[in-house]
Short mmCIF file of C-alpha atoms and ligand atoms in Angstrom, two decimals:
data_model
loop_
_atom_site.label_atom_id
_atom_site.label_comp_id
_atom_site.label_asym_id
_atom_site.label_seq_id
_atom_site.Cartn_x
_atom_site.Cartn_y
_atom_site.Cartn_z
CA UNK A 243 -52.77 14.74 -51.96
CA UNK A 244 -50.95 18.28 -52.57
CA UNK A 245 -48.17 18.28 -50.66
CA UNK A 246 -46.69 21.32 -49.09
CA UNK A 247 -43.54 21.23 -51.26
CA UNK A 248 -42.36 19.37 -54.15
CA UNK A 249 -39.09 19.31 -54.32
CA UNK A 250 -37.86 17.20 -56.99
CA UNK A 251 -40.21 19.26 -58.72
CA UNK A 252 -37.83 22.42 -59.63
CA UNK A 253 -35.12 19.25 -60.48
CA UNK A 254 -37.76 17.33 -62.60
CA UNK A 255 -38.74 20.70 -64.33
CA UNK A 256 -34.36 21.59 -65.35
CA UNK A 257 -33.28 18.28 -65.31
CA UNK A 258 -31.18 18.12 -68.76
CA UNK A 259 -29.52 21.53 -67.74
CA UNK A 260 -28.93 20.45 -64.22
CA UNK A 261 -27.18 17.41 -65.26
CA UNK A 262 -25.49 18.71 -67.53
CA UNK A 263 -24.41 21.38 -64.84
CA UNK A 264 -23.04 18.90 -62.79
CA UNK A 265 -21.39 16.75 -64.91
CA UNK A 266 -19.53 19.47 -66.23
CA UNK A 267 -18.01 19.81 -62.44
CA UNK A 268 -18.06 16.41 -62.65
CA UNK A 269 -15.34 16.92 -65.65
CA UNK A 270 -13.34 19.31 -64.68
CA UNK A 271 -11.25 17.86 -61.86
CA UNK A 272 -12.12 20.99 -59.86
CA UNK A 273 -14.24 20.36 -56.95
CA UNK A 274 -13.34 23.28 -54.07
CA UNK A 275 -14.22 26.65 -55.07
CA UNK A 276 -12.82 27.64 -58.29
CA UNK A 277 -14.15 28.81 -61.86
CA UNK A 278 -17.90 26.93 -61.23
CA UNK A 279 -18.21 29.29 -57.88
CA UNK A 280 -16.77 32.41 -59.01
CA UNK A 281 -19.19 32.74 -61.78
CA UNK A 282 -22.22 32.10 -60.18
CA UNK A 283 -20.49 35.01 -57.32
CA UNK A 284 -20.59 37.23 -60.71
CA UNK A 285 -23.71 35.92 -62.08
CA UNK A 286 -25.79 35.89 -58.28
CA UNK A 287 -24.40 39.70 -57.26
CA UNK A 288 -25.51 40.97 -60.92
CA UNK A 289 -28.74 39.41 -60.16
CA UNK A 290 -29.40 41.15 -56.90
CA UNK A 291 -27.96 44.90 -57.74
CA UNK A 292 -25.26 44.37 -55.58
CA UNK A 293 -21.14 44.88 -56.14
CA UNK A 294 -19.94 41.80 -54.37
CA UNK A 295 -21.25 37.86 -53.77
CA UNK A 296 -19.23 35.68 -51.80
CA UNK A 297 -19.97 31.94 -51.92
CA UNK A 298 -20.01 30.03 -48.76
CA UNK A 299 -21.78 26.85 -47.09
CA UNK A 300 -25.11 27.47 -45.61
CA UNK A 301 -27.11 30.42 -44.70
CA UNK A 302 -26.06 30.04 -41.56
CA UNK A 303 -22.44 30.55 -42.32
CA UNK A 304 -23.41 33.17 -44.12
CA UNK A 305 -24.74 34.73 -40.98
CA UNK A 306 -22.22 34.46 -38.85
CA UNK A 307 -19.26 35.39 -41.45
CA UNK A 308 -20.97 38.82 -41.63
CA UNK A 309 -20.76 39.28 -38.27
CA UNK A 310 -17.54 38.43 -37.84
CA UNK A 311 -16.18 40.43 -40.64
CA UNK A 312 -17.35 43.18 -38.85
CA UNK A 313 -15.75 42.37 -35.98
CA UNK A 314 -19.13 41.73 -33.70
CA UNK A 315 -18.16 38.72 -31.08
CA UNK A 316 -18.28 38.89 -27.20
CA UNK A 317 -19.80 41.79 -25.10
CA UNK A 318 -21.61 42.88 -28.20
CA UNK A 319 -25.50 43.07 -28.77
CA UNK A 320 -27.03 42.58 -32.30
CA UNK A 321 -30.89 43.24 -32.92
CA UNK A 322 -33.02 40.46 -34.31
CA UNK A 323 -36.42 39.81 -34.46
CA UNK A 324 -38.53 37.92 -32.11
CA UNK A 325 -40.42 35.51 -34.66
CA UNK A 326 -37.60 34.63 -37.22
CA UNK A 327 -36.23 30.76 -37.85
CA UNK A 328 -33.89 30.16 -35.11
CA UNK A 329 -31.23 30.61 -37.28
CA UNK A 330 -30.82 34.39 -37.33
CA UNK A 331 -30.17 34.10 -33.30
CA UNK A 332 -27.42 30.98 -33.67
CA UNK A 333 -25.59 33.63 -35.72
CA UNK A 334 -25.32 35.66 -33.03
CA UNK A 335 -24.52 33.51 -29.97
CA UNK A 336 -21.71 31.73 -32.49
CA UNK A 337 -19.74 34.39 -32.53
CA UNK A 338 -20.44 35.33 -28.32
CA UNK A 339 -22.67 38.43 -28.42
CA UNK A 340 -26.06 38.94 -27.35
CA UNK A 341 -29.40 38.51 -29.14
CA UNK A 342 -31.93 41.69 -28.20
CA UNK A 343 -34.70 40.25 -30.00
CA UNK A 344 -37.65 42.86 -31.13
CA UNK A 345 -41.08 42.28 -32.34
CA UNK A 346 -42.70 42.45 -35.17
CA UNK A 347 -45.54 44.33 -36.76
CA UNK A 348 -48.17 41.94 -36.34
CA UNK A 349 -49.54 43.15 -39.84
CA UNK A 350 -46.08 42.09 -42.22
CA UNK A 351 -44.46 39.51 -40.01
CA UNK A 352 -40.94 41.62 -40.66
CA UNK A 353 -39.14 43.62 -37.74
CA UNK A 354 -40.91 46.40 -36.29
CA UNK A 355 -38.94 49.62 -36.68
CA UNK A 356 -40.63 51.49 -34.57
CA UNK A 357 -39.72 49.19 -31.72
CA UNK A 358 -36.03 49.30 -32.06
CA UNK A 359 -34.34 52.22 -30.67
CA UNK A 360 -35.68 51.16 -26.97
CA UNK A 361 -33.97 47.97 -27.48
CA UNK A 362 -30.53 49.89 -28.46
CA UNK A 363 -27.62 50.14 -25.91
CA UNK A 364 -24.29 51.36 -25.94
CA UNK A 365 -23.45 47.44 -26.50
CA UNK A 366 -25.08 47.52 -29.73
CA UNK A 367 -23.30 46.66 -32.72
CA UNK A 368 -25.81 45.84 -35.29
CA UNK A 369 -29.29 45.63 -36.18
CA UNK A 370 -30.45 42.42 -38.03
CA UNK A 371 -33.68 42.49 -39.93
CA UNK A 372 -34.67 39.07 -41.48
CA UNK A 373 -37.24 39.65 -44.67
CA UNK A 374 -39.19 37.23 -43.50
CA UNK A 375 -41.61 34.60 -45.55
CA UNK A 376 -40.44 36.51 -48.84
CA UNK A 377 -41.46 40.17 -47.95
CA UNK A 378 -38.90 42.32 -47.35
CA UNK A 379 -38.61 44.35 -43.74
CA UNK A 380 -39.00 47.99 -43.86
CA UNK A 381 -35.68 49.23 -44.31
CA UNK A 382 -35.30 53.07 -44.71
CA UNK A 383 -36.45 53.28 -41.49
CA UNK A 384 -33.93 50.70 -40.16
CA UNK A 385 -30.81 52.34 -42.06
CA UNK A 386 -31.46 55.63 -40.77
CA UNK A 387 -31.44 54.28 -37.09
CA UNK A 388 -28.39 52.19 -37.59
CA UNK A 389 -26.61 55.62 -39.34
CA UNK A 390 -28.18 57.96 -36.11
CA UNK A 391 -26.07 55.21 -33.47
CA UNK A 392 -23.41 53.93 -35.78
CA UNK A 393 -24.73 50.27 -36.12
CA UNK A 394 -23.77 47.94 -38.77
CA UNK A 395 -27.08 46.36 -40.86
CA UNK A 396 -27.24 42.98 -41.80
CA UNK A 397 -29.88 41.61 -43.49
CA UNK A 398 -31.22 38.10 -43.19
CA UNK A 399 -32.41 37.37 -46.43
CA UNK A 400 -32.76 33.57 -46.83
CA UNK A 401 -36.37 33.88 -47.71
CA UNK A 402 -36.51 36.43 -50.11
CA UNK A 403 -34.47 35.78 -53.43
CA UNK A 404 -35.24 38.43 -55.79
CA UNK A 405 -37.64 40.53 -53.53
CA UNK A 406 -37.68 44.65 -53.87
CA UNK A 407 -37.81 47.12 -51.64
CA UNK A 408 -38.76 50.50 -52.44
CA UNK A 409 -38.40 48.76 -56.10
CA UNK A 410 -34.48 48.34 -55.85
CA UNK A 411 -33.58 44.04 -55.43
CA UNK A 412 -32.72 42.95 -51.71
CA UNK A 413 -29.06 42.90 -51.92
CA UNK A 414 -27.00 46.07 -50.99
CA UNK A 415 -29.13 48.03 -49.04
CA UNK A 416 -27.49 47.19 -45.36
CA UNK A 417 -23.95 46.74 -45.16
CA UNK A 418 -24.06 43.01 -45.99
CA UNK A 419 -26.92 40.46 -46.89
CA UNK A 420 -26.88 36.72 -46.55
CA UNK A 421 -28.42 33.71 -48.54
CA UNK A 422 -29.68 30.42 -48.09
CA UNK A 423 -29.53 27.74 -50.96
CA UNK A 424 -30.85 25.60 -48.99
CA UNK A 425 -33.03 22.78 -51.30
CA UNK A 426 -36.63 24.53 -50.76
CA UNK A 427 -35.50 27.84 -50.41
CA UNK A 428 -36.83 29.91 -53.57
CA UNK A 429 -33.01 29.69 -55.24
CA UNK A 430 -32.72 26.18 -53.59
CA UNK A 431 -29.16 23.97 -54.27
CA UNK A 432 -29.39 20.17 -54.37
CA UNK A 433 -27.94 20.19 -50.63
CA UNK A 434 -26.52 23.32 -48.75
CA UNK A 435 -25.43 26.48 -49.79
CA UNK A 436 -24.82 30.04 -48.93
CA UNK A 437 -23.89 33.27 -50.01
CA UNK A 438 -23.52 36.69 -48.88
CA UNK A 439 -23.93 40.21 -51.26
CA UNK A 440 -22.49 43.76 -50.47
CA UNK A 441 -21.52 47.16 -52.01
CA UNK A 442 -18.53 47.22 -49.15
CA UNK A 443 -15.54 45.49 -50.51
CA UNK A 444 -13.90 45.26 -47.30
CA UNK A 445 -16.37 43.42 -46.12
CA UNK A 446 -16.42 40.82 -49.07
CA UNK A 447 -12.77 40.67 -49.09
CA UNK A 448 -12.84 39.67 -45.34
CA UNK A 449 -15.62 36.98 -46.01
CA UNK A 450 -14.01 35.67 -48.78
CA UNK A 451 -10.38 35.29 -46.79
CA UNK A 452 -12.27 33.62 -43.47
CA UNK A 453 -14.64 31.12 -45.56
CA UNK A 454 -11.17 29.54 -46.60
CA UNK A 455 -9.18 28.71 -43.44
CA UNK A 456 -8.45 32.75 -43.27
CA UNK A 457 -6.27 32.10 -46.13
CA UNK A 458 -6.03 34.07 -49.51
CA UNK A 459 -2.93 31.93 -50.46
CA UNK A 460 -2.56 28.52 -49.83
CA UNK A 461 -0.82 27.67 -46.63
CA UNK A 462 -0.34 31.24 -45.48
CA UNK A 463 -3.27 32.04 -43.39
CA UNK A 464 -4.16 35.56 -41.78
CA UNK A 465 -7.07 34.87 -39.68
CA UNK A 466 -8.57 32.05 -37.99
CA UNK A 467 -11.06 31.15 -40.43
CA UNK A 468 -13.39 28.09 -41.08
CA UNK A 469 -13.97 25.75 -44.00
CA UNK A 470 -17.19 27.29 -44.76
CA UNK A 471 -16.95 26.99 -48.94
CA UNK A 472 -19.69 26.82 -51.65
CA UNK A 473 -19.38 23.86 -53.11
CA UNK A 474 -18.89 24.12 -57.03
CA UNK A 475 -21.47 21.12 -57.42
CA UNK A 476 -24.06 23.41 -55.87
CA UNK A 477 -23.03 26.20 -57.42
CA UNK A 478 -23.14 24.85 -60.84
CA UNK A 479 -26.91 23.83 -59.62
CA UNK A 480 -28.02 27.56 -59.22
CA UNK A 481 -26.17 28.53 -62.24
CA UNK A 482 -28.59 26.42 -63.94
CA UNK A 483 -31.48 27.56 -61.89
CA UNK A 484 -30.55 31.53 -61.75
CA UNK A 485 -32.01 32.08 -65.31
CA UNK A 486 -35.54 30.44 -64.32
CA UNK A 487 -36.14 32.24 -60.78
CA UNK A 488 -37.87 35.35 -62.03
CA UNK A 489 -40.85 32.99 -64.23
CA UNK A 490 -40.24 30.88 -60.84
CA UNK A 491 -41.30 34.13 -58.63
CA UNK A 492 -44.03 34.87 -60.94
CA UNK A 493 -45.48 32.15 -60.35
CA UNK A 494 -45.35 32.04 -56.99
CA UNK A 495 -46.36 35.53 -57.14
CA UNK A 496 -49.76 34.24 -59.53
CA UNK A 497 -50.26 31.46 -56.50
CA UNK A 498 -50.34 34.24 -53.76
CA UNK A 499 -52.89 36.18 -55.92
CA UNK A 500 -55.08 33.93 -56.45
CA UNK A 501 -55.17 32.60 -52.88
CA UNK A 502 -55.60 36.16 -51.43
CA UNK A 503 -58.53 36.59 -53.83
CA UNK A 504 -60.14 33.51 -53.00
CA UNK A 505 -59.22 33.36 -49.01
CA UNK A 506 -60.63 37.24 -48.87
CA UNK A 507 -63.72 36.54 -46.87
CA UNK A 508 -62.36 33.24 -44.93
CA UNK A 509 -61.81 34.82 -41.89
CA UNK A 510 -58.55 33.97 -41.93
CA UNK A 511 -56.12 36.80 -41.46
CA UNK A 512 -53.57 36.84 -44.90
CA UNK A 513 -50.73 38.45 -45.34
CA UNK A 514 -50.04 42.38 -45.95
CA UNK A 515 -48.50 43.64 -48.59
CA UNK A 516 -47.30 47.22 -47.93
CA UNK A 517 -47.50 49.32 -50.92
CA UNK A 518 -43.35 49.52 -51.17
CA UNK A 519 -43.03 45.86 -50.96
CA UNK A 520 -42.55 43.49 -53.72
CA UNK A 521 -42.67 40.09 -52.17
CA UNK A 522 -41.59 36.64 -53.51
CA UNK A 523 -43.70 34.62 -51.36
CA UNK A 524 -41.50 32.13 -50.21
CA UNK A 525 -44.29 31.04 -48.06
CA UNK A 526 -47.55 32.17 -47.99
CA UNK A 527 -48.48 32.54 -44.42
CA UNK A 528 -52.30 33.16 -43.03
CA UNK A 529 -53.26 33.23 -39.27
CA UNK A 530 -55.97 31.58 -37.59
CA UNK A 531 -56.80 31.37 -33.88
CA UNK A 532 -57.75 27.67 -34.52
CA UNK A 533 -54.49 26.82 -36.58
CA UNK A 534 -54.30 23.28 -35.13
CA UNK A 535 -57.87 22.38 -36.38
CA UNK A 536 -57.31 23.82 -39.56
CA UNK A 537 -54.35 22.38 -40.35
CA UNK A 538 -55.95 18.50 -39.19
CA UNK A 539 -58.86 19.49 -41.39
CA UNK A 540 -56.60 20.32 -44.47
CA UNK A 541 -54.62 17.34 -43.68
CA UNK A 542 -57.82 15.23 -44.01
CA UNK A 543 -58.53 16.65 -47.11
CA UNK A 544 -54.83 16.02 -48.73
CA UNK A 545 -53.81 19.31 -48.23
CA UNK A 546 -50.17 19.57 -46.74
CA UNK A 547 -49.15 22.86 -44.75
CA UNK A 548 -46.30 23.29 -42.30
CA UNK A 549 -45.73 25.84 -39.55
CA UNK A 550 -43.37 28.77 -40.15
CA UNK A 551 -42.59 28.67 -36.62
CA UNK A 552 -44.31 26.68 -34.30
CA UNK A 553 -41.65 27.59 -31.61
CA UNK A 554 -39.95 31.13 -31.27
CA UNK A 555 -36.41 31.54 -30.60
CA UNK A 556 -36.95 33.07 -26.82
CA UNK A 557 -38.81 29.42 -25.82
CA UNK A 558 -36.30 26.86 -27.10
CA UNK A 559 -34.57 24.81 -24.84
CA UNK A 560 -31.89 25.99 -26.87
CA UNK A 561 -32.09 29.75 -25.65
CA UNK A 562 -33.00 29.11 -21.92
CA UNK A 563 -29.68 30.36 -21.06
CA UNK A 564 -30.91 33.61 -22.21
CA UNK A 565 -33.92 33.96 -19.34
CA UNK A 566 -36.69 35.49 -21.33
CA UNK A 567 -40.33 34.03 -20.37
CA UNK A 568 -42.38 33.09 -23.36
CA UNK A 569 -44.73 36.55 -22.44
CA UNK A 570 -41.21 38.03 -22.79
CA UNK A 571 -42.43 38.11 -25.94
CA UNK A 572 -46.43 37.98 -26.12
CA UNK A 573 -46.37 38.49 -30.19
CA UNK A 574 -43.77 35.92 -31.15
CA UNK A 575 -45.48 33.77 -28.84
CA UNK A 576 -49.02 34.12 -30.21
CA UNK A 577 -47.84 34.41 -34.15
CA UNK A 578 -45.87 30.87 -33.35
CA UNK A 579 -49.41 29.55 -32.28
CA UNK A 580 -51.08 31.37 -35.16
CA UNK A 581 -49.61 31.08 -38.41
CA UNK A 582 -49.78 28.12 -40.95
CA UNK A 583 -48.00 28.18 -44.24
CA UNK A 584 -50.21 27.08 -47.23
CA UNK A 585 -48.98 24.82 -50.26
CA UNK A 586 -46.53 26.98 -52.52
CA UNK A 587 -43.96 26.76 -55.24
CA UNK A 588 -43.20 27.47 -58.54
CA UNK A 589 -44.04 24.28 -59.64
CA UNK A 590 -47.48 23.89 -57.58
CA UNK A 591 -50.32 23.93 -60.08
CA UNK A 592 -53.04 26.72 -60.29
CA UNK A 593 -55.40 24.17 -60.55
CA UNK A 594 -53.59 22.35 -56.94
CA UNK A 595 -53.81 26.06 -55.51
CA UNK A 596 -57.77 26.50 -56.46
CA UNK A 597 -58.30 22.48 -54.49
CA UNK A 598 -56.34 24.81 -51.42
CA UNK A 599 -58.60 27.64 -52.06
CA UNK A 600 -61.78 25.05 -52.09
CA UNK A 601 -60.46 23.18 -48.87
CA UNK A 602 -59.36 26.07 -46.28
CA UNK A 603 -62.84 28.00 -47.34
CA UNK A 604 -64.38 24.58 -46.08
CA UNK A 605 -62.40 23.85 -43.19
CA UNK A 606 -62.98 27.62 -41.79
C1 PLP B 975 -34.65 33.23 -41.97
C2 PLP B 975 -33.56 32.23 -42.13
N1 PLP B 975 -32.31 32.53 -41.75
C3 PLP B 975 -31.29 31.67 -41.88
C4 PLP B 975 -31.49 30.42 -42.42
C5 PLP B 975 -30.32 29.49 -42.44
O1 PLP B 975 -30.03 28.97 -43.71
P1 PLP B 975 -29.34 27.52 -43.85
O2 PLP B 975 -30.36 26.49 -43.58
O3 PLP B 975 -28.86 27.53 -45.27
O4 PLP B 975 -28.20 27.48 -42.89
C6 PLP B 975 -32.77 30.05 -42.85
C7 PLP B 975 -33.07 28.75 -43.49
O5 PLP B 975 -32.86 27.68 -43.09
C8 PLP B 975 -33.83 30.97 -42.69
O6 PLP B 975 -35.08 30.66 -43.06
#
């Protein structure tokens, strides 16, 4: 059987410096934020070419303490994308304004910029791009839009640790980017974890103050803020991870090539890589109009793959509120139907990822 994702794997793989990691938290009587969490903030905004990292809970968090440091709430409209993890629209309704979602380029999966100035209005704040599956979105494009109507850019970037655009890191290029640690992201924590990075240091410092109760000194509190704090176990974890990600990416990045050589002639549609892209392939997502039967057939033949998302945003219970049919959106709706996500990690053997190659060529 090759699963989708092992994930004691990465643990299995670091485990004398992850213990070690921990124990020294363990040790030091200093378990909420503190010197564990403000070094890997130093270490994880050198890593991405950006000025500032804030540490907070989850990618979700994350999310939604960017929008409120920019002061985005009720009677506001942010623009997401159609076909992103439900996630990137929770953000949005949290704080009270309005997902506009927009679709994608069927090609990359990411945000479709020219779709986006029909969906602007003079209630929109923001435009959030998500660089989805480990490709980043196109974002010159995007930044020049949100400079022509004045729009904040946040980038959803829980999928793509380490990826370039134009070949500068994902990191700084909007006005504020946010991370998931979450266990089988490609920087995963033991449990949750978050961060966001930026070049504006009013925006950090306003992240950093409503993470912690909207307090920068105990017991005097400016804001109403949240208890939404990385937790120096975790942190400690991707200290002892950060060092390994870019072999890790490379070898994701060996896995993808070798499964778009040998998937080439499959008939399956695989992903596009635009020629200013460098991906991290935090999934490796191909498209079939049969995706149910291929996935049964893979799982007969001990292949695991999971579904990256089998329901869009616009036709979860969760979002009925909202109105939007499911032909609202015809390509979120099709992808959704469409796309299956292929075994992949850093610790997935080549040899595991030619038995993939061997059993989607026979199950197409
Ligand atoms: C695109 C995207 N945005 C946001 C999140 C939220 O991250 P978390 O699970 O850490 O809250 C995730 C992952 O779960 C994600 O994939």
């Amino acid at each position: 059987m090759i699963p989708f994702l092992d994930l004691g794997a990465a643990y299995r793989e670091l485990r004398t410096e992850i213990d070690a990691a921990i124990h020294r938290v363990l040790d030091s009587g200093w378990y909420i934020l503190g010197p564990e969490v403000d070094a890997f903030e130093a270490g994880w905004a050198a890593w991405c070419e950006a000025d500032h990292a804030v540490g907070v809970a989850n990618g979700l968090d994350a999310l939604i303490l960017a929008l409120r440091a920019l002061d985005i709430g009720s009677g506001d409209e942010v623009i997401v994308q159609s076909n992103t993890y439900i996630a990137t629209w929770l953000a949005v309704t949290a704080v009270g304004a309005r997902p506009v979602p927009v679709e994608p380029d069927a090609a990359t999966h990411n945000i479709d910029p020219a779709r986006i100035a029909a969906a602007i209005t003079p209630a929109t704040r923001a435009l959030l791009p998500v660089h989805l599956y480990g490709q980043p979105a196109d974002l010159d494009p995007i930044l020049a839009l949100a400079r022509q109507h004045g729009l904040a850019v946040i980038e959803d970037a829980a999928q793509a640790h380490g990826a370039r655009y134009k070949g500068r890191r994902i990191g700084a290029h909007g006005d504020v980017v946010c991370w998931s640690f979450y266990p089988g992201k490609n920087l995963g924590a033991l449990g949750d974890g978050g961060a966001v990075t930026t070049n504006r240091a009013d925006l950090a410092d306003r992240i950093r103050v409503l993470r912690n109760y909207g307090s920068r000194v105990k017991y005097v509190n400016e804001v109403q803020g949240v208890n939404s704090r990385l937790d120096p176990i975790q942190a400690a974890v991707l200290r002892a991870k950060l060092p390994h990600l870019d072999a890790w990416t490379d070898r994701r990045r060996a896995i993808a090539a070798d499964y778009a050589e040998g998937l080439r002639d499959s008939g399956l549609i695989l992903p596009h890589v635009p020629d200013w892209a460098d991906p991290v392939w935090h999934l490796f997502v191909v498209r079939s109009p049969d995706r149910d039967g291929l996935q049964k057939r893979l799982a007969e033949a001990g292949v695991g793959t999971l579904i990256h998302y089998p329901i869009p945003p616009h036709m979860q219970a969760a979002y009925a509120d909202l109105d939007l049919a499911p032909d609202a959106l015809p390509l979120a709706r099709d992808l959704a139907g469409e796309v299956l996500s292929l075994p992949m990690g850093p610790q997935l053997p080549l040899a595991d990822a030619a038995r993939v190659i061997e059993a989607v060529r026979a199950a197409t």
